[in-house]
């Protein structure tokens, strides 16, 4: 049976419509995003890619962290989200699909991506994660966040209801559904440094810090 994820164009239209109202999701997402930013530990002088800009709050944090001398670049499908991100961060943004990143190999020291992978068809995820690994330098870091399966009674109930609603209308949930992020990251050949599931408001989010193996790791 075909997985009922949203098309690229429907995702673009939905998030253009949603705009700054997307910030309401902070009541479920804030702690997981904060953990990912903390683990990524972006530093002055680094080049960081934000794959899926959202409303720009996290990109503003990244832009401050890499200053002076660094570069934080955000990409998103939604021009509305890019306008919000530009206004909030003052950092470079560009319209792009994270499934086809328009960057050279080894272009960044780190990649940050939150609540984007859980929008995508399962068949696309290995390619997307491999491309994240391509654009980050050997030894570079990736901090990833996605909706996760439930881990306790409350979050299992929430995710069970979420999955029922998703089958009826993915658009009602912004196209997101739980994925098993750590196994996908490991399957893409990235080394997991840390992982956690953070439950906020009953909603479980997986946070993974990974590393692209350095050339010296390959024997």
Tab-separated table of C-alpha atoms in Angstrom:
chain	number	residue	atom	x	y	z
A	1	UNK	CA	0.000	0.000	0.000
A	2	UNK	CA	1.297	3.454	-0.947
A	3	UNK	CA	2.502	5.533	1.983
A	4	UNK	CA	0.176	8.572	2.304
A	5	UNK	CA	2.855	11.256	2.659
A	6	UNK	CA	2.346	14.688	1.123
A	7	UNK	CA	3.768	15.630	-2.256
A	8	UNK	CA	6.515	18.247	-2.407
A	9	UNK	CA	4.089	20.807	-3.799
A	10	UNK	CA	1.488	20.158	-1.081
A	11	UNK	CA	4.188	20.532	1.584
A	12	UNK	CA	5.242	23.845	0.021
A	13	UNK	CA	1.663	25.157	-0.097
A	14	UNK	CA	0.853	24.037	3.443
A	15	UNK	CA	3.890	25.689	5.049
A	16	UNK	CA	3.452	28.840	2.976
A	17	UNK	CA	-0.071	29.006	4.437
A	18	UNK	CA	1.005	28.080	7.981
A	19	UNK	CA	3.706	30.731	8.270
A	20	UNK	CA	4.491	32.028	11.764
A	21	UNK	CA	1.673	29.901	13.222
A	22	UNK	CA	4.189	27.083	12.995
A	23	UNK	CA	5.689	28.518	16.189
A	24	UNK	CA	2.702	27.061	18.069
A	25	UNK	CA	4.405	23.681	17.689
A	26	UNK	CA	7.059	24.848	20.155
A	27	UNK	CA	4.908	23.471	22.978
A	28	UNK	CA	5.798	19.997	21.649
A	29	UNK	CA	9.136	20.594	19.922
A	30	UNK	CA	11.115	23.183	21.885
A	31	UNK	CA	13.037	20.853	24.183
A	32	UNK	CA	14.053	18.453	21.413
A	33	UNK	CA	15.291	21.293	19.213
A	34	UNK	CA	17.224	22.786	22.120
A	35	UNK	CA	18.908	19.436	22.791
A	36	UNK	CA	19.897	19.106	19.135
A	37	UNK	CA	21.373	22.610	19.041
A	38	UNK	CA	23.259	21.945	22.274
A	39	UNK	CA	24.676	18.679	20.965
A	40	UNK	CA	25.611	20.195	17.599
A	41	UNK	CA	27.669	22.837	19.440
A	42	UNK	CA	28.167	25.130	16.439
A	43	UNK	CA	31.273	27.265	16.897
A	44	UNK	CA	32.705	30.535	15.583
A	45	UNK	CA	34.143	30.186	12.106
A	46	UNK	CA	32.165	27.049	11.178
A	47	UNK	CA	29.942	26.542	8.138
A	48	UNK	CA	26.547	25.124	9.125
A	49	UNK	CA	23.621	24.052	6.961
A	50	UNK	CA	20.088	24.247	8.351
A	51	UNK	CA	18.165	21.784	6.167
A	52	UNK	CA	14.572	22.946	6.543
A	53	UNK	CA	14.560	26.469	7.951
A	54	UNK	CA	11.176	26.440	9.662
A	55	UNK	CA	10.342	29.870	11.085
A	56	UNK	CA	13.983	30.790	11.623
A	57	UNK	CA	14.263	30.649	15.418
A	58	UNK	CA	16.864	27.878	15.353
A	59	UNK	CA	18.652	29.481	12.429
A	60	UNK	CA	19.085	32.676	14.429
A	61	UNK	CA	20.762	30.594	17.152
A	62	UNK	CA	23.051	28.947	14.598
A	63	UNK	CA	23.951	32.266	12.958
A	64	UNK	CA	24.985	33.734	16.316
A	65	UNK	CA	26.947	30.615	17.248
A	66	UNK	CA	29.147	30.634	14.128
A	67	UNK	CA	29.961	34.350	14.366
A	68	UNK	CA	32.457	35.772	13.862
A	69	UNK	CA	33.890	34.320	10.698
A	70	UNK	CA	31.424	31.498	10.113
A	71	UNK	CA	28.460	30.952	7.828
A	72	UNK	CA	24.978	29.596	8.595
A	73	UNK	CA	22.887	28.789	5.509
A	74	UNK	CA	19.216	27.763	5.620
A	75	UNK	CA	17.197	26.071	2.882
A	76	UNK	CA	13.467	25.388	2.719
A	77	UNK	CA	10.729	24.691	0.179
A	78	UNK	CA	8.506	27.433	1.582
A	79	UNK	CA	9.192	31.037	0.623
A	80	UNK	CA	7.129	32.158	3.601
A	81	UNK	CA	9.408	30.224	5.945
A	82	UNK	CA	12.462	31.625	4.194
A	83	UNK	CA	11.169	35.184	4.600
A	84	UNK	CA	10.601	34.577	8.326
A	85	UNK	CA	14.052	33.039	8.673
A	86	UNK	CA	15.754	35.913	6.855
A	87	UNK	CA	13.973	38.449	9.064
A	88	UNK	CA	14.788	36.618	12.287
A	89	UNK	CA	18.391	35.648	11.579
A	90	UNK	CA	19.791	38.027	8.957
A	91	UNK	CA	21.628	34.975	7.608
A	92	UNK	CA	21.654	33.561	4.058
A	93	UNK	CA	18.644	31.507	2.948
A	94	UNK	CA	17.736	29.727	-0.261
A	95	UNK	CA	14.763	27.910	-1.733
A	96	UNK	CA	15.689	24.253	-2.171
A	97	UNK	CA	14.427	20.720	-1.646
A	98	UNK	CA	16.567	18.895	0.918
A	99	UNK	CA	16.262	15.809	-1.292
A	100	UNK	CA	18.399	17.620	-3.880
A	101	UNK	CA	20.818	19.803	-1.962
A	102	UNK	CA	22.527	22.342	-4.267
A	103	UNK	CA	25.881	22.230	-2.470
A	104	UNK	CA	29.281	20.751	-3.207
A	105	UNK	CA	30.741	17.764	-1.394
A	106	UNK	CA	32.262	18.588	2.030
A	107	UNK	CA	30.791	22.115	1.947
A	108	UNK	CA	29.829	22.290	5.639
A	109	UNK	CA	31.237	21.505	9.060
A	110	UNK	CA	27.815	20.599	10.414
A	111	UNK	CA	24.194	19.994	9.407
A	112	UNK	CA	21.102	20.716	11.513
A	113	UNK	CA	17.691	19.343	10.509
A	114	UNK	CA	14.532	19.292	12.643
A	115	UNK	CA	11.108	17.891	11.790
A	116	UNK	CA	11.776	17.534	8.072
A	117	UNK	CA	12.713	13.882	7.657
A	118	UNK	CA	9.384	12.815	9.158
A	119	UNK	CA	7.606	14.561	6.264
A	120	UNK	CA	9.251	12.425	3.609
A	121	UNK	CA	8.350	9.068	2.077
A	122	UNK	CA	10.243	6.207	3.710
A	123	UNK	CA	11.847	5.281	0.390
A	124	UNK	CA	13.461	8.733	0.118
A	125	UNK	CA	15.055	8.819	3.570
A	126	UNK	CA	18.216	6.758	2.883
A	127	UNK	CA	19.044	9.016	-0.078
A	128	UNK	CA	18.393	12.190	1.915
A	129	UNK	CA	20.585	11.103	4.817
A	130	UNK	CA	23.319	10.023	2.414
A	131	UNK	CA	23.188	13.481	0.834
A	132	UNK	CA	23.456	15.108	4.262
A	133	UNK	CA	26.583	13.016	4.727
A	134	UNK	CA	27.863	14.120	1.328
A	135	UNK	CA	27.674	17.862	2.013
A	136	UNK	CA	29.225	17.673	5.488
A	137	UNK	CA	32.998	17.282	5.633
A	138	UNK	CA	34.605	14.048	6.851
A	139	UNK	CA	34.432	14.142	10.633
A	140	UNK	CA	31.642	16.731	10.494
A	141	UNK	CA	28.557	16.620	12.725
A	142	UNK	CA	24.843	16.212	12.094
A	143	UNK	CA	22.081	17.013	14.606
A	144	UNK	CA	18.731	15.592	13.546
A	145	UNK	CA	15.252	15.715	15.106
A	146	UNK	CA	12.101	13.870	14.075
A	147	UNK	CA	8.796	12.677	15.448
A	148	UNK	CA	9.374	9.282	17.095
A	149	UNK	CA	7.380	6.210	18.120
A	150	UNK	CA	6.027	6.360	21.664
A	151	UNK	CA	8.247	5.329	24.567
A	152	UNK	CA	5.864	5.444	27.533
A	153	UNK	CA	2.133	4.949	27.991
A	154	UNK	CA	1.160	8.574	27.364
A	155	UNK	CA	3.323	9.012	24.269
A	156	UNK	CA	2.257	5.625	22.879
A	157	UNK	CA	-1.386	6.705	23.152
A	158	UNK	CA	-0.608	10.040	21.493
A	159	UNK	CA	1.286	8.395	18.641
A	160	UNK	CA	-1.408	5.761	18.186
A	161	UNK	CA	-4.002	8.498	17.744
A	162	UNK	CA	-1.570	10.471	15.568
A	163	UNK	CA	-1.126	7.528	13.200
A	164	UNK	CA	-4.886	7.039	12.918
A	165	UNK	CA	-5.327	10.721	12.068
A	166	UNK	CA	-2.435	10.557	9.598
A	167	UNK	CA	-4.127	7.744	7.674
A	168	UNK	CA	-7.252	9.879	7.376
A	169	UNK	CA	-5.488	13.123	6.433
A	170	UNK	CA	-1.706	13.670	6.517
A	171	UNK	CA	-2.321	17.360	5.853
A	172	UNK	CA	-4.105	17.735	9.202
A	173	UNK	CA	-0.793	16.870	10.903
A	174	UNK	CA	1.402	18.942	8.600
A	175	UNK	CA	2.482	15.758	6.815
A	176	UNK	CA	4.551	14.477	9.761
A	177	UNK	CA	4.466	10.947	11.168
A	178	UNK	CA	6.811	9.015	13.486
A	179	UNK	CA	9.964	7.463	12.035
A	180	UNK	CA	12.756	5.355	13.525
A	181	UNK	CA	15.476	7.952	13.170
A	182	UNK	CA	18.479	6.203	14.808
A	183	UNK	CA	18.248	3.114	12.605
A	184	UNK	CA	17.899	5.265	9.491
A	185	UNK	CA	20.949	7.334	10.450
A	186	UNK	CA	23.053	4.248	11.136
A	187	UNK	CA	21.872	2.674	7.873
A	188	UNK	CA	23.152	5.724	5.979
A	189	UNK	CA	26.696	5.012	7.208
A	190	UNK	CA	26.792	7.827	9.752
A	191	UNK	CA	28.263	7.165	13.201
A	192	UNK	CA	25.826	7.911	16.028
A	193	UNK	CA	27.460	9.844	18.877
A	194	UNK	CA	24.368	10.402	21.026
A	195	UNK	CA	20.649	9.768	20.847
A	196	UNK	CA	17.603	10.467	22.981
A	197	UNK	CA	13.821	10.511	22.870
A	198	UNK	CA	12.340	13.627	24.462
A	199	UNK	CA	8.635	13.690	25.299
A	200	UNK	CA	7.026	17.120	25.533
A	201	UNK	CA	3.270	17.557	25.828
A	202	UNK	CA	2.906	13.828	25.240
A	203	UNK	CA	4.666	14.035	21.854
A	204	UNK	CA	7.902	11.993	21.507
A	205	UNK	CA	10.781	13.352	19.426
A	206	UNK	CA	13.984	11.513	18.542
A	207	UNK	CA	17.200	13.531	18.699
A	208	UNK	CA	20.331	12.101	17.112
A	209	UNK	CA	23.850	13.508	16.999
A	210	UNK	CA	25.877	11.793	14.290
A	211	UNK	CA	29.230	12.148	12.617
A	212	UNK	CA	30.366	11.512	9.110
A	213	UNK	CA	33.287	9.082	9.421
A	214	UNK	CA	36.629	10.758	8.896
A	215	UNK	CA	38.839	9.448	6.111
A	216	UNK	CA	41.182	8.065	8.779
A	217	UNK	CA	38.300	5.910	10.050
A	218	UNK	CA	38.126	4.044	6.737
A	219	UNK	CA	40.631	1.214	6.558
